[in-house]
Every structure is written in C-alpha cells, then in structure tokens.
PDB file of C-alpha atoms in Angstrom:
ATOM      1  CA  UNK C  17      92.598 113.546  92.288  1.00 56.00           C
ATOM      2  CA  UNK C  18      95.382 112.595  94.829  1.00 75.00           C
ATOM      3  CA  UNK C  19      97.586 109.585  94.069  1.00 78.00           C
ATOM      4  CA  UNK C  20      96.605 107.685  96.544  1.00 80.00           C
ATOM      5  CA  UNK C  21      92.788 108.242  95.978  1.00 87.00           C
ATOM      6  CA  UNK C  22      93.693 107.283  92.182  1.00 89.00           C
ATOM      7  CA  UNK C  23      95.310 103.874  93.233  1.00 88.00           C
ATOM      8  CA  UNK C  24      92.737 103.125  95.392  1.00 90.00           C
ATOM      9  CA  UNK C  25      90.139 103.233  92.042  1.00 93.00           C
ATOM     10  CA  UNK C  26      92.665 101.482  90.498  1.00 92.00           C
ATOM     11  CA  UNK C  27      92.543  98.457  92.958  1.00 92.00           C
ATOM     12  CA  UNK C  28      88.866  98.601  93.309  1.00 93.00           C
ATOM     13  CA  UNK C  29      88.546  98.427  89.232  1.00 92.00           C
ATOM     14  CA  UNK C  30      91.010  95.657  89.457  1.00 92.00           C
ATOM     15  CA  UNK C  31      89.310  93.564  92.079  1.00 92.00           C
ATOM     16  CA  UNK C  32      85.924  94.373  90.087  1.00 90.00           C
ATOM     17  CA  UNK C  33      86.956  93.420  87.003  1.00 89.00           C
ATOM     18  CA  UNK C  34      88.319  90.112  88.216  1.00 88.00           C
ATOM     19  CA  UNK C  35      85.462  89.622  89.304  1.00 85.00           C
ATOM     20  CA  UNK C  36      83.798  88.877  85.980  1.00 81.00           C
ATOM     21  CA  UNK C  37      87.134  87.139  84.714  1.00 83.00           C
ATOM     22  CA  UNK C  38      86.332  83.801  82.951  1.00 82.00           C
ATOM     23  CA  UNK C  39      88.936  81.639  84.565  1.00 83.00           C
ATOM     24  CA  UNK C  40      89.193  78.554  86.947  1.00 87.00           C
ATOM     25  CA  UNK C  41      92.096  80.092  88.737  1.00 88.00           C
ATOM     26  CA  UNK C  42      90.206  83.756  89.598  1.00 88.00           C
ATOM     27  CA  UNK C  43      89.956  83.578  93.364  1.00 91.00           C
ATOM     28  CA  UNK C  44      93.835  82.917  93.154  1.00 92.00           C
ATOM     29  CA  UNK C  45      94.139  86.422  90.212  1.00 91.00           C
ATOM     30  CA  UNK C  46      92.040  87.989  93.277  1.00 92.00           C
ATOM     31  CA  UNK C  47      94.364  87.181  96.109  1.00 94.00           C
ATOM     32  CA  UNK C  48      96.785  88.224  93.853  1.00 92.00           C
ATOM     33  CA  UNK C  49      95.923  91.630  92.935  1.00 92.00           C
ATOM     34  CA  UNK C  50      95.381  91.986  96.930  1.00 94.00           C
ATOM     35  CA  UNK C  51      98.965  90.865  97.966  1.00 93.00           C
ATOM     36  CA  UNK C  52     100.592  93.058  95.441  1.00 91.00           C
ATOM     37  CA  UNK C  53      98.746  96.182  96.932  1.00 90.00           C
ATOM     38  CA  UNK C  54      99.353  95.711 100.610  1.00 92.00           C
ATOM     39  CA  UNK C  55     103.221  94.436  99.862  1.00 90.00           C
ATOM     40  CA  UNK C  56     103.675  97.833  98.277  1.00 85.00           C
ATOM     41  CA  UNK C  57     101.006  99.981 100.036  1.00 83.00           C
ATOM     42  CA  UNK C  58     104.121 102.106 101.672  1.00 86.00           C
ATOM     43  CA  UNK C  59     105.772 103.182  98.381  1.00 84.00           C
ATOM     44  CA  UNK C  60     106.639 105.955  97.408  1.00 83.00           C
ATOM     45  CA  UNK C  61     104.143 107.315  94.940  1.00 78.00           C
ATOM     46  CA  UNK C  62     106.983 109.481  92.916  1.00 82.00           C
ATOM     47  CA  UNK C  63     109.719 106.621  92.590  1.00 85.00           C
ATOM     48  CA  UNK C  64     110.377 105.129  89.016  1.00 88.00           C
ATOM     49  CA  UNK C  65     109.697 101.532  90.303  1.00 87.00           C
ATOM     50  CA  UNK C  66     106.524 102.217  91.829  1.00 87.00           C
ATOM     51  CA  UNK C  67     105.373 104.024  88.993  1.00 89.00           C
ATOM     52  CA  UNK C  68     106.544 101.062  86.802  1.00 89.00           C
ATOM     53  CA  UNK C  69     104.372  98.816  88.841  1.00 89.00           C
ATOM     54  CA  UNK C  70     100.930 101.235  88.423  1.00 90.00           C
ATOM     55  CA  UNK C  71     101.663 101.250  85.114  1.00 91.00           C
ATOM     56  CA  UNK C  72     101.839  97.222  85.253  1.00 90.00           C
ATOM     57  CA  UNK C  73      98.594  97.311  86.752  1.00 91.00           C
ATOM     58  CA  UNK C  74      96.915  99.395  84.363  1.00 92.00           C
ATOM     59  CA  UNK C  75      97.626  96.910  81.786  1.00 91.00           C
ATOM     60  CA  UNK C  76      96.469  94.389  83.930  1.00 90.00           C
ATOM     61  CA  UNK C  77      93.316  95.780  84.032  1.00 91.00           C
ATOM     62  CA  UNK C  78      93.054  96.401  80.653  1.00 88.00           C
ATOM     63  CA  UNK C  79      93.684  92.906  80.192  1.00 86.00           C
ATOM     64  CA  UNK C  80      90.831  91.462  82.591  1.00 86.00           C
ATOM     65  CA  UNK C  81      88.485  93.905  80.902  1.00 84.00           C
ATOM     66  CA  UNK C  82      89.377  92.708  77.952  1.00 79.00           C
ATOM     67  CA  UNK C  83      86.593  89.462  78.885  1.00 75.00           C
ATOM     68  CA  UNK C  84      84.384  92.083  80.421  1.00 73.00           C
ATOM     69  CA  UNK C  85      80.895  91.859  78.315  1.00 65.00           C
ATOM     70  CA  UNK C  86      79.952  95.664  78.817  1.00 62.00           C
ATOM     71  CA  UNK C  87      83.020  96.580  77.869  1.00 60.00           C
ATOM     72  CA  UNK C  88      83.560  94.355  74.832  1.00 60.00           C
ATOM     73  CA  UNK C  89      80.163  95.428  73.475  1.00 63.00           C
ATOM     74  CA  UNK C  90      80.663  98.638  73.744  1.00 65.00           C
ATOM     75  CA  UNK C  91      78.128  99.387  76.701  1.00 62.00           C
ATOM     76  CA  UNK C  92      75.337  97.162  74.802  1.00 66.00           C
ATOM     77  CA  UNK C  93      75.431  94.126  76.702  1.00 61.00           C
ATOM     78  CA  UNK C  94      73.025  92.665  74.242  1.00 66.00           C
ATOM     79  CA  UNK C  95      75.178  93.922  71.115  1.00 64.00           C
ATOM     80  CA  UNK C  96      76.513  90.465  69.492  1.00 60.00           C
ATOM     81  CA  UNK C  97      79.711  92.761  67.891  1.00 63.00           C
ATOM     82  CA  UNK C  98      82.288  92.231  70.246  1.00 58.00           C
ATOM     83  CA  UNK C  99      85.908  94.037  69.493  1.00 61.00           C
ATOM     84  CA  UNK C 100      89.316  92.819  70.840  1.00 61.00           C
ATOM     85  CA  UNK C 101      92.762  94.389  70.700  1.00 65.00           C
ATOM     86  CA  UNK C 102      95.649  92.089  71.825  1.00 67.00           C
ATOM     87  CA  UNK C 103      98.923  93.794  72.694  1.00 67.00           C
ATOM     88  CA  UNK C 104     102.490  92.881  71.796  1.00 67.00           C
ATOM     89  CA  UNK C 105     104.419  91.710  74.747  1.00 66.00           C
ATOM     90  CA  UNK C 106     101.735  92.686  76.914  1.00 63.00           C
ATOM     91  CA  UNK C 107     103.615  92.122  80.616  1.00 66.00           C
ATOM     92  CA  UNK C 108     107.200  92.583  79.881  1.00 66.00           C
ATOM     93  CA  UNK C 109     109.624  91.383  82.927  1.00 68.00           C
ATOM     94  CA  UNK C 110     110.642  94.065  85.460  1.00 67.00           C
ATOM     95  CA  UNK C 111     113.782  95.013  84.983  1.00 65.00           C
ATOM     96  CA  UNK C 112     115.976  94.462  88.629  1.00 55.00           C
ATOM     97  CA  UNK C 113     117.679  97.631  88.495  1.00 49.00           C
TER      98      UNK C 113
END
C-alpha cells in the first residue's frame, strides 16, 4: 500500500474512532485530528519529523481505541471481560530539532 493511501486509513481510523470517544470535549479531539492532517498534508512522507508525527498518531489511535467497546471486548461486544494496557509516557514532547 502507498504511503499516502496508508495515512489516509490512518486518518479515517482516527476520525472513526473518535467518534465513539467518551468525552465532553470530542467534537474539539475531532477538529483536532483534522487540523493536524491538512497543516501537514504536504510533507514529505520520508522525512524523520513527519514520520515522528505518524508515529504520534498511531499512538493516538491506539489511545482512543483504547474506550472502543469492540475492541476492548475483544470483538464480543456483549463479552463483560474488558482488557486495558496503559503505556508509560504515552505522548512524549516533540523534540524541536
């Protein structure tokens, strides 16, 4: 799959997942997520801080799908065994190299 094909599942499965975020402020996570894209939709794929930032978003997304109730059970929506892994440090600060 072409980068740019990949990032665009990336945003979609972003946007979808905040979607089913349990939090007052998720319209404003959703603006969010859309601002960040189109600020940085002319990046170069291949350079080290774009590739930081993907890899910023992937967390991201693990961390809205972290609330995600297909996800936490597992596919089973009506499983009551939930499982969920928290992360050290999970968005460290960009460094402004």
């Amino acid at each position: 799959m072409s980068q740019s094909r990949e990032l665009l599942h990336l945003y979609r499965k972003l946007l979808r997942s905040c979607a089913t975020y349990p939090s007052k402020n998720r319209s404003g996570i959703y603006k969010a997520i859309q601002e960040e894209f189109r600020e940085n939709v002319n990046l170069h794929p291949d350079d080290p801080k774009t590739q930081k930032q993907i890899s910023v978003a992937y967390k991201g997304l693990s961390q809205l799908r972290m609330y995600d109730s297909v996800v936490l059970s597992k596919g089973n929506p009506d499983s009551p065994n939930w499982e969920v892994t928290l992360e050290q440090n999970p968005m460290p600060k960009p460094d402004d190299r």
